[in-house]
mmCIF file of C-alpha atoms and ligand atoms in Angstrom:
data_model
loop_
_atom_site.group_PDB
_atom_site.id
_atom_site.type_symbol
_atom_site.label_atom_id
_atom_site.label_comp_id
_atom_site.label_asym_id
_atom_site.label_seq_id
_atom_site.Cartn_x
_atom_site.Cartn_y
_atom_site.Cartn_z
ATOM 1 C CA MET A 1 170.031 127.280 148.733
ATOM 2 C CA THR A 2 172.149 124.328 149.845
ATOM 3 C CA LEU A 3 171.786 120.798 148.443
ATOM 4 C CA ASP A 4 170.346 119.371 151.662
ATOM 5 C CA ARG A 5 167.738 122.151 151.949
ATOM 6 C CA PHE A 6 166.794 121.776 148.282
ATOM 7 C CA LEU A 7 166.419 118.004 148.634
ATOM 8 C CA VAL A 8 164.111 118.408 151.622
ATOM 9 C CA ARG A 9 162.114 121.147 149.891
ATOM 10 C CA ASN A 10 161.699 119.024 146.733
ATOM 11 C CA GLN A 11 160.990 115.773 148.537
ATOM 12 C CA PRO A 12 157.262 115.702 147.728
ATOM 13 C CA GLU A 13 158.041 116.202 144.028
ATOM 14 C CA HIS A 14 160.218 113.100 143.804
ATOM 15 C CA PRO A 15 158.375 110.233 142.179
ATOM 16 C CA GLU A 16 159.390 108.031 145.126
ATOM 17 C CA ALA A 17 158.599 110.657 147.728
ATOM 18 C CA SER A 18 159.293 108.700 150.863
ATOM 19 C CA GLY A 19 162.184 110.853 152.000
ATOM 20 C CA GLU A 20 164.507 107.919 151.431
ATOM 21 C CA LEU A 21 165.661 109.008 148.001
ATOM 22 C CA THR A 22 166.604 112.287 149.644
ATOM 23 C CA ARG A 23 168.894 110.345 151.986
ATOM 24 C CA VAL A 24 170.609 108.637 149.052
ATOM 25 C CA LEU A 25 171.153 111.921 147.196
ATOM 26 C CA ASP A 26 172.278 113.684 150.349
ATOM 27 C CA GLN A 27 174.823 110.913 150.915
ATOM 28 C CA MET A 28 176.041 111.398 147.342
ATOM 29 C CA GLY A 29 176.782 114.987 148.348
ATOM 30 C CA THR A 30 178.896 113.719 151.246
ATOM 31 C CA VAL A 31 180.702 111.302 148.923
ATOM 32 C CA ALA A 32 181.386 114.198 146.546
ATOM 33 C CA LYS A 33 182.990 116.241 149.325
ATOM 34 C CA ILE A 34 185.223 113.359 150.437
ATOM 35 C CA ILE A 35 186.370 112.394 146.924
ATOM 36 C CA SER A 36 186.840 116.056 146.014
ATOM 37 C CA SER A 37 189.112 116.571 148.997
ATOM 38 C CA HIS A 38 191.248 113.561 147.969
ATOM 39 C CA VAL A 39 191.332 114.725 144.336
ATOM 40 C CA ARG A 40 192.497 118.203 145.381
ATOM 41 C CA ARG A 41 195.248 116.683 147.548
ATOM 42 C CA SER A 42 196.103 113.704 145.325
ATOM 43 C CA SER A 43 199.598 114.935 144.436
ATOM 44 C CA LEU A 44 200.368 115.723 148.067
ATOM 45 C CA GLU A 45 198.930 112.427 149.345
ATOM 46 C CA GLY A 46 200.755 110.241 146.781
ATOM 47 C CA LEU A 47 197.477 109.140 145.188
ATOM 48 C CA LYS A 48 198.608 109.438 141.592
ATOM 49 C CA GLY A 49 199.570 106.414 139.492
ATOM 50 C CA PHE A 50 198.526 102.794 139.183
ATOM 51 C CA THR A 51 197.913 100.148 141.843
ATOM 52 C CA GLY A 52 199.388 97.405 139.623
ATOM 53 C CA ASP A 53 195.984 95.695 139.257
ATOM 54 C CA THR A 54 193.706 95.417 136.224
ATOM 55 C CA ASN A 55 189.903 95.682 136.520
ATOM 56 C CA ILE A 56 187.195 93.534 134.900
ATOM 57 C CA GLN A 57 187.272 95.909 131.910
ATOM 58 C CA GLY A 58 190.949 95.033 131.307
ATOM 59 C CA GLU A 59 191.988 98.559 132.299
ATOM 60 C CA LYS A 60 194.863 99.360 134.648
ATOM 61 C CA VAL A 61 193.509 100.543 137.964
ATOM 62 C CA LYS A 62 194.631 103.819 139.517
ATOM 63 C CA LYS A 63 194.949 104.449 143.234
ATOM 64 C CA LEU A 64 192.269 107.127 143.206
ATOM 65 C CA ASP A 65 189.866 104.808 141.322
ATOM 66 C CA ILE A 66 190.067 102.363 144.228
ATOM 67 C CA LEU A 67 189.997 104.980 146.960
ATOM 68 C CA SER A 68 186.891 106.597 145.419
ATOM 69 C CA ASN A 69 185.239 103.207 145.053
ATOM 70 C CA ASP A 70 185.893 102.490 148.748
ATOM 71 C CA VAL A 71 184.478 105.879 149.740
ATOM 72 C CA LEU A 72 181.271 105.098 147.831
ATOM 73 C CA VAL A 73 180.888 101.592 149.270
ATOM 74 C CA GLU A 74 181.432 102.801 152.844
ATOM 75 C CA ALA A 75 179.078 105.742 152.430
ATOM 76 C CA PHE A 76 176.208 103.597 151.201
ATOM 77 C CA GLU A 77 176.834 100.852 153.766
ATOM 78 C CA TYR A 78 176.164 103.563 156.323
ATOM 79 C CA VAL A 79 172.924 104.772 154.708
ATOM 80 C CA GLY A 80 171.262 101.386 155.225
ATOM 81 C CA ILE A 81 168.591 101.636 152.530
ATOM 82 C CA VAL A 82 170.954 100.799 149.665
ATOM 83 C CA GLY A 83 170.963 97.043 149.202
ATOM 84 C CA ALA A 84 173.869 96.821 146.763
ATOM 85 C CA ILE A 85 176.318 98.849 144.773
ATOM 86 C CA VAL A 86 177.532 98.196 141.225
ATOM 87 C CA SER A 87 180.783 99.835 140.176
ATOM 88 C CA GLU A 88 183.115 100.019 137.228
ATOM 89 C CA GLU A 89 185.832 98.975 139.659
ATOM 90 C CA MET A 90 184.130 95.815 140.989
ATOM 91 C CA ASP A 91 183.628 92.621 138.987
ATOM 92 C CA GLU A 92 180.383 91.778 140.776
ATOM 93 C CA PRO A 93 177.750 93.828 142.625
ATOM 94 C CA ARG A 94 178.669 94.413 146.278
ATOM 95 C CA VAL A 95 175.760 93.444 148.510
ATOM 96 C CA LEU A 96 175.684 95.916 151.398
ATOM 97 C CA HIS A 97 172.733 94.650 153.408
ATOM 98 C CA SER A 98 170.347 91.753 153.425
ATOM 99 C CA ASP A 99 167.584 93.362 155.419
ATOM 100 C CA LYS A 100 164.756 92.966 152.928
ATOM 101 C CA ASP A 101 162.496 95.418 154.758
ATOM 102 C CA ARG A 102 164.987 98.257 154.596
ATOM 103 C CA GLU A 103 166.546 97.895 151.151
ATOM 104 C CA LYS A 104 165.002 100.279 148.691
ATOM 105 C CA TYR A 105 167.702 101.120 146.174
ATOM 106 C CA VAL A 106 170.675 99.893 144.210
ATOM 107 C CA VAL A 107 173.351 102.477 143.404
ATOM 108 C CA LEU A 108 175.458 102.118 140.228
ATOM 109 C CA VAL A 109 178.650 104.157 139.887
ATOM 110 C CA ASP A 110 181.678 105.028 137.867
ATOM 111 C CA PRO A 111 183.814 106.266 140.786
ATOM 112 C CA ILE A 112 186.286 108.135 138.560
ATOM 113 C CA ASP A 113 185.330 109.093 135.024
ATOM 114 C CA GLY A 114 188.263 110.223 132.906
ATOM 115 C CA SER A 115 190.896 108.298 134.869
ATOM 116 C CA SER A 116 193.604 109.107 132.327
ATOM 117 C CA ASN A 117 193.322 112.777 133.357
ATOM 118 C CA LEU A 118 194.160 112.005 136.965
ATOM 119 C CA ASP A 119 197.919 112.023 136.825
ATOM 120 C CA VAL A 120 198.089 115.326 134.979
ATOM 121 C CA ASP A 121 195.697 117.235 137.255
ATOM 122 C CA CYS A 122 193.031 117.670 134.590
ATOM 123 C CA VAL A 123 189.288 117.532 135.115
ATOM 124 C CA ILE A 124 187.669 114.244 136.191
ATOM 125 C CA GLY A 125 184.248 113.201 137.443
ATOM 126 C CA SER A 126 182.076 110.563 139.103
ATOM 127 C CA ILE A 127 178.813 109.242 137.646
ATOM 128 C CA PHE A 128 175.900 107.691 139.540
ATOM 129 C CA SER A 129 172.551 106.067 138.894
ATOM 130 C CA VAL A 130 169.910 105.033 141.438
ATOM 131 C CA HIS A 131 167.562 102.098 140.744
ATOM 132 C CA ALA A 132 164.598 100.936 142.802
ATOM 133 C CA PHE A 133 165.139 97.557 144.504
ATOM 134 C CA ASP A 134 162.379 95.254 145.673
ATOM 135 C CA GLY A 135 164.436 92.227 146.712
ATOM 136 C CA ASP A 136 165.419 90.785 143.313
ATOM 137 C CA LEU A 137 168.953 92.074 142.845
ATOM 138 C CA GLU A 138 169.505 91.048 139.229
ATOM 139 C CA LYS A 139 166.179 92.545 138.175
ATOM 140 C CA ALA A 140 166.945 95.756 140.074
ATOM 141 C CA ILE A 141 170.333 96.167 138.408
ATOM 142 C CA LEU A 142 169.431 95.210 134.841
ATOM 143 C CA GLN A 143 166.796 97.898 134.370
ATOM 144 C CA LYS A 144 166.331 100.193 131.418
ATOM 145 C CA GLY A 145 167.499 103.779 131.813
ATOM 146 C CA THR A 146 163.873 104.913 131.748
ATOM 147 C CA LYS A 147 163.416 103.123 135.077
ATOM 148 C CA GLN A 148 166.151 105.061 136.885
ATOM 149 C CA VAL A 149 164.882 106.811 139.989
ATOM 150 C CA ALA A 150 167.658 109.399 139.911
ATOM 151 C CA SER A 151 171.031 109.958 138.284
ATOM 152 C CA GLY A 152 173.791 112.506 138.144
ATOM 153 C CA TYR A 153 177.445 113.336 138.157
ATOM 154 C CA ILE A 154 180.092 115.074 140.173
ATOM 155 C CA MET A 155 182.703 117.121 138.340
ATOM 156 C CA TYR A 156 186.076 117.874 139.925
ATOM 157 C CA GLY A 157 187.102 120.863 137.815
ATOM 158 C CA THR A 158 187.960 124.417 138.696
ATOM 159 C CA SER A 159 185.099 123.964 141.149
ATOM 160 C CA THR A 160 183.508 120.769 142.387
ATOM 161 C CA LEU A 161 179.966 120.495 141.020
ATOM 162 C CA LEU A 162 177.153 118.079 141.726
ATOM 163 C CA VAL A 163 174.478 117.819 139.038
ATOM 164 C CA TYR A 164 171.499 115.494 139.480
ATOM 165 C CA SER A 165 167.998 114.723 138.328
ATOM 166 C CA ALA A 166 165.261 112.835 140.131
ATOM 167 C CA LYS A 167 163.086 113.088 137.008
ATOM 168 C CA ASP A 168 162.152 116.614 138.026
ATOM 169 C CA GLY A 169 164.578 118.550 135.821
ATOM 170 C CA VAL A 170 168.341 118.913 136.211
ATOM 171 C CA HIS A 171 169.725 120.714 139.244
ATOM 172 C CA SER A 172 173.296 121.953 139.611
ATOM 173 C CA PHE A 173 175.225 122.738 142.800
ATOM 174 C CA VAL A 174 178.716 124.043 143.399
ATOM 175 C CA LEU A 175 180.816 123.129 146.437
ATOM 176 C CA ASP A 176 181.542 126.115 148.649
ATOM 177 C CA GLU A 177 184.700 124.821 150.320
ATOM 178 C CA GLU A 178 184.605 127.560 152.949
ATOM 179 C CA ILE A 179 181.322 126.371 154.449
ATOM 180 C CA GLY A 180 181.597 122.741 153.277
ATOM 181 C CA GLU A 181 178.215 122.769 151.537
ATOM 182 C CA PHE A 182 176.938 122.350 147.995
ATOM 183 C CA VAL A 183 175.206 125.592 147.024
ATOM 184 C CA MET A 184 172.779 125.823 144.113
ATOM 185 C CA ASP A 185 174.087 127.488 140.971
ATOM 186 C CA HIS A 186 171.288 126.428 138.564
ATOM 187 C CA GLU A 187 167.911 125.290 139.830
ATOM 188 C CA THR A 188 166.980 123.987 136.375
ATOM 189 C CA LEU A 189 169.541 123.416 133.637
ATOM 190 C CA ARG A 190 168.157 123.391 130.079
ATOM 191 C CA MET A 191 170.286 122.506 127.089
ATOM 192 C CA PRO A 192 170.080 124.560 123.862
ATOM 193 C CA ARG A 193 168.158 122.730 121.110
ATOM 194 C CA ARG A 194 171.144 123.148 118.818
ATOM 195 C CA GLY A 195 174.723 123.848 119.835
ATOM 196 C CA LYS A 196 178.238 124.694 118.821
ATOM 197 C CA ILE A 197 180.312 121.912 120.345
ATOM 198 C CA ILE A 198 181.440 118.641 118.802
ATOM 199 C CA SER A 199 183.183 116.343 121.249
ATOM 200 C CA ALA A 200 184.755 113.044 120.187
ATOM 201 C CA ASN A 201 188.174 111.382 119.995
ATOM 202 C CA PHE A 202 189.042 112.280 116.393
ATOM 203 C CA GLY A 203 192.237 110.250 116.705
ATOM 204 C CA ASN A 204 189.946 107.254 116.173
ATOM 205 C CA ARG A 205 188.050 108.760 113.237
ATOM 206 C CA ASP A 206 189.304 106.325 110.591
ATOM 207 C CA ARG A 207 188.243 103.381 112.764
ATOM 208 C CA TRP A 208 184.708 104.610 113.492
ATOM 209 C CA ALA A 209 181.638 103.026 111.968
ATOM 210 C CA GLN A 210 180.876 104.736 108.657
ATOM 211 C CA PRO A 211 177.728 106.598 109.858
ATOM 212 C CA ALA A 212 179.691 108.302 112.673
ATOM 213 C CA ARG A 213 182.333 109.366 110.142
ATOM 214 C CA ASN A 214 179.680 110.680 107.758
ATOM 215 C CA PHE A 215 177.993 112.583 110.578
ATOM 216 C CA SER A 216 181.154 114.281 111.801
ATOM 217 C CA ASP A 217 182.392 115.062 108.269
ATOM 218 C CA ALA A 218 179.084 116.777 107.479
ATOM 219 C CA LEU A 219 179.127 118.776 110.710
ATOM 220 C CA ILE A 220 182.700 119.930 110.178
ATOM 221 C CA ALA A 221 182.051 120.797 106.530
ATOM 222 C CA ASN A 222 179.432 123.360 107.614
ATOM 223 C CA GLU A 223 181.619 126.440 107.039
ATOM 224 C CA SER A 224 178.887 129.033 107.511
ATOM 225 C CA ASP A 225 178.134 127.920 111.051
ATOM 226 C CA PRO A 226 181.223 126.090 112.292
ATOM 227 C CA TYR A 227 181.371 123.891 115.358
ATOM 228 C CA SER A 228 184.087 124.038 118.005
ATOM 229 C CA LEU A 229 185.923 120.858 118.961
ATOM 230 C CA ARG A 230 186.100 120.227 122.705
ATOM 231 C CA TYR A 231 187.375 116.872 123.993
ATOM 232 C CA SER A 232 188.783 116.640 127.482
ATOM 233 C CA GLY A 233 189.140 112.883 128.036
ATOM 234 C CA ALA A 234 186.430 113.052 130.715
ATOM 235 C CA LEU A 235 182.892 112.511 129.509
ATOM 236 C CA VAL A 236 181.441 114.308 132.523
ATOM 237 C CA ALA A 237 183.352 117.492 131.663
ATOM 238 C CA ASP A 238 182.427 117.323 127.985
ATOM 239 C CA LEU A 239 178.761 116.705 128.727
ATOM 240 C CA HIS A 240 178.727 119.492 131.308
ATOM 241 C CA GLN A 241 179.931 121.943 128.715
ATOM 242 C CA ILE A 242 177.357 120.679 126.217
ATOM 243 C CA LEU A 243 174.589 121.094 128.799
ATOM 244 C CA HIS A 244 175.455 124.774 128.920
ATOM 245 C CA HIS A 245 176.351 125.506 125.287
ATOM 246 C CA GLY A 246 174.686 122.708 123.314
ATOM 247 C CA GLY A 247 176.257 120.299 120.855
ATOM 248 C CA ILE A 248 177.130 116.615 120.834
ATOM 249 C CA TYR A 249 179.531 114.130 122.459
ATOM 250 C CA PHE A 250 179.911 110.746 120.795
ATOM 251 C CA TYR A 251 181.947 107.590 121.341
ATOM 252 C CA PRO A 252 180.844 105.278 118.525
ATOM 253 C CA GLU A 253 181.545 101.647 117.793
ATOM 254 C CA ASP A 254 184.786 101.159 115.836
ATOM 255 C CA ASP A 255 186.729 98.328 114.254
ATOM 256 C CA ARG A 256 188.414 97.484 117.580
ATOM 257 C CA ARG A 257 185.386 98.051 119.793
ATOM 258 C CA PRO A 258 182.189 96.813 118.126
ATOM 259 C CA SER A 259 180.109 97.986 121.109
ATOM 260 C CA GLY A 260 182.000 101.210 121.730
ATOM 261 C CA LYS A 261 183.903 101.947 124.943
ATOM 262 C CA LEU A 262 181.419 103.316 127.429
ATOM 263 C CA ARG A 263 179.396 101.271 129.893
ATOM 264 C CA LEU A 264 175.616 101.356 129.709
ATOM 265 C CA LEU A 265 174.579 101.108 133.342
ATOM 266 C CA TYR A 266 176.892 103.510 135.145
ATOM 267 C CA GLU A 267 178.115 105.834 132.384
ATOM 268 C CA CYS A 268 175.644 106.074 129.486
ATOM 269 C CA ALA A 269 172.188 105.592 131.034
ATOM 270 C CA PRO A 270 172.671 108.076 133.911
ATOM 271 C CA LEU A 271 174.057 110.754 131.604
ATOM 272 C CA ALA A 272 171.380 110.025 128.995
ATOM 273 C CA MET A 273 168.796 110.743 131.678
ATOM 274 C CA ILE A 274 170.484 114.028 132.573
ATOM 275 C CA ALA A 275 170.519 114.998 128.881
ATOM 276 C CA GLU A 276 166.852 114.101 128.360
ATOM 277 C CA GLU A 277 165.776 115.881 131.522
ATOM 278 C CA ALA A 278 167.628 118.967 130.256
ATOM 279 C CA GLY A 279 165.762 118.864 126.940
ATOM 280 C CA GLY A 280 168.393 116.959 124.938
ATOM 281 C CA GLY A 281 168.752 113.323 123.943
ATOM 282 C CA SER A 282 170.973 110.282 123.696
ATOM 283 C CA THR A 283 171.301 107.472 121.167
ATOM 284 C CA THR A 284 173.500 104.583 120.100
ATOM 285 C CA GLY A 285 172.870 105.767 116.549
ATOM 286 C CA LYS A 286 170.098 103.227 116.200
ATOM 287 C CA ASP A 287 168.353 103.168 119.571
ATOM 288 C CA ARG A 288 167.452 105.521 122.386
ATOM 289 C CA VAL A 289 170.009 104.751 125.126
ATOM 290 C CA MET A 290 167.360 105.076 127.862
ATOM 291 C CA GLY A 291 165.321 102.305 126.218
ATOM 292 C CA ILE A 292 168.017 99.600 126.096
ATOM 293 C CA SER A 293 167.394 96.500 128.232
ATOM 294 C CA PRO A 294 170.767 95.698 129.837
ATOM 295 C CA GLN A 295 172.069 92.149 129.481
ATOM 296 C CA SER A 296 175.054 92.365 131.858
ATOM 297 C CA ILE A 297 176.387 94.792 134.435
ATOM 298 C CA HIS A 298 179.487 95.924 132.540
ATOM 299 C CA GLN A 299 177.829 96.012 129.097
ATOM 300 C CA ARG A 300 179.172 98.604 126.659
ATOM 301 C CA VAL A 301 177.165 100.532 124.087
ATOM 302 C CA PRO A 302 177.965 103.041 121.334
ATOM 303 C CA PHE A 303 177.022 106.404 122.814
ATOM 304 C CA ALA A 304 176.031 109.847 121.593
ATOM 305 C CA VAL A 305 174.583 112.494 123.894
ATOM 306 C CA GLY A 306 173.680 116.135 123.489
ATOM 307 C CA SER A 307 171.289 118.626 121.933
ATOM 308 C CA LEU A 308 168.242 117.368 120.057
ATOM 309 C CA TYR A 309 169.278 118.820 116.705
ATOM 310 C CA GLU A 310 172.651 117.056 116.691
ATOM 311 C CA ILE A 311 171.253 113.813 118.127
ATOM 312 C CA GLU A 312 168.637 113.699 115.377
ATOM 313 C CA ALA A 313 171.338 114.324 112.755
ATOM 314 C CA TYR A 314 173.444 111.507 114.272
ATOM 315 C CA GLU A 315 170.496 109.092 114.093
ATOM 316 C CA LYS A 316 169.784 110.191 110.545
ATOM 317 C CA ALA A 317 173.353 109.308 109.560
ATOM 318 C CA TYR A 318 172.771 105.771 110.898
ATOM 319 C CA LYS A 319 169.465 105.455 109.044
ATOM 320 C CA THR A 320 171.056 106.665 105.810
ATOM 321 C CA GLU A 321 173.959 104.268 106.095
ATOM 322 C CA PRO A 322 173.043 101.321 108.320
ATOM 323 C CA THR A 323 175.933 99.435 109.917
ATOM 324 C CA GLY A 324 174.117 96.126 109.641
HETATM 325 P P1 AHM B 1 187.079 105.778 132.230
HETATM 326 O O1 AHM B 1 185.828 105.677 133.053
HETATM 327 O O2 AHM B 1 187.909 104.542 132.309
HETATM 328 O O3 AHM B 1 187.855 107.002 132.543
HETATM 329 O O4 AHM B 1 186.618 105.831 130.679
HETATM 330 C C1 AHM B 1 185.655 106.748 130.273
HETATM 331 C C2 AHM B 1 186.300 107.869 129.507
HETATM 332 C C3 AHM B 1 185.378 109.012 129.197
HETATM 333 O O5 AHM B 1 185.282 109.893 130.273
HETATM 334 C C4 AHM B 1 186.092 109.672 128.022
HETATM 335 O O6 AHM B 1 185.252 110.461 127.212
HETATM 336 C C5 AHM B 1 186.644 108.490 127.303
HETATM 337 O O7 AHM B 1 186.752 107.422 128.241
HETATM 338 C C6 AHM B 1 188.005 108.774 126.763
HETATM 339 O O8 AHM B 1 188.452 107.683 126.054
HETATM 340 P P2 AHM B 1 189.582 107.838 124.922
HETATM 341 O O9 AHM B 1 190.853 108.129 125.657
HETATM 342 O O10 AHM B 1 189.575 106.524 124.222
HETATM 343 O O11 AHM B 1 189.173 108.971 124.032
HETATM 344 MG MG1 MG B 2 186.235 105.136 135.241
#
């Protein structure tokens, strides 16, 4: 079963079953193939390293960040029904069309997740979220995660994978490079209720908010049923592993970053939706990530995502020791 066949087959099940969401998701598959091909050839094509610029987040921009961003913008300009695109790499939303009768969606993306892995040929990803758009751009962008029409990620690992949900479960496809198609590997991914993986940057442990420290100390102290630490530097890769084996990823607020590191609209909310659709959850510690009303396009939030058991324990740690 290829991605395009599956999308057509499932079209009537999509909440917005006009066939147009299918076009957006199908185009994401094309984007995935193009970026994947550049990622695989990045050493040969001289795509490693920085451009010399800094983005709105204050982070140094890499060549592949920009190339991937351009691929996404061009792809959705072509589709016609995407009115605008919001990206980690662009200060402001890029308006693609102003044909009010045709625009149906806004696409929000992190073109390259785990940029620091790029130059050492380790796993990276792309994250996307699709919002409905009825002509009011700001309203369309600043929607709660619960309002997402679809979301997903692409993982450039040992294989290239595309995982998405259109609120009808989580579907996973692997790129067959010989035929140039995404082929289904899991029709419905379900996450274990409780897992074995703990994924966080423990180099920051002493800076974390106290509840996150308490939570991780308690988990690690469980000698009878120990957890395994897995932290790749790419959230997509860590979440993908947790989807299969269960556990928790967290990037909490700390004394340098009071709102954490990760961006709500194009990193946290789309992956929170994937986790929830797979039977897991996501929280800031205090609030369900999917329920947060965004205030700005590059807003950051403390983020934990994973199996229900660990997410509940994380929230309990925040209730026991509020951060104020
Ligand atoms: P990026 O989109 O700039 O790559 O940042 C997001 C990434 C996540 O994929 C990863 O989990 C985290 O930042 C790693 O940050 P750190 O190096 O601080 O642990
Ligand atoms: Mg990024």
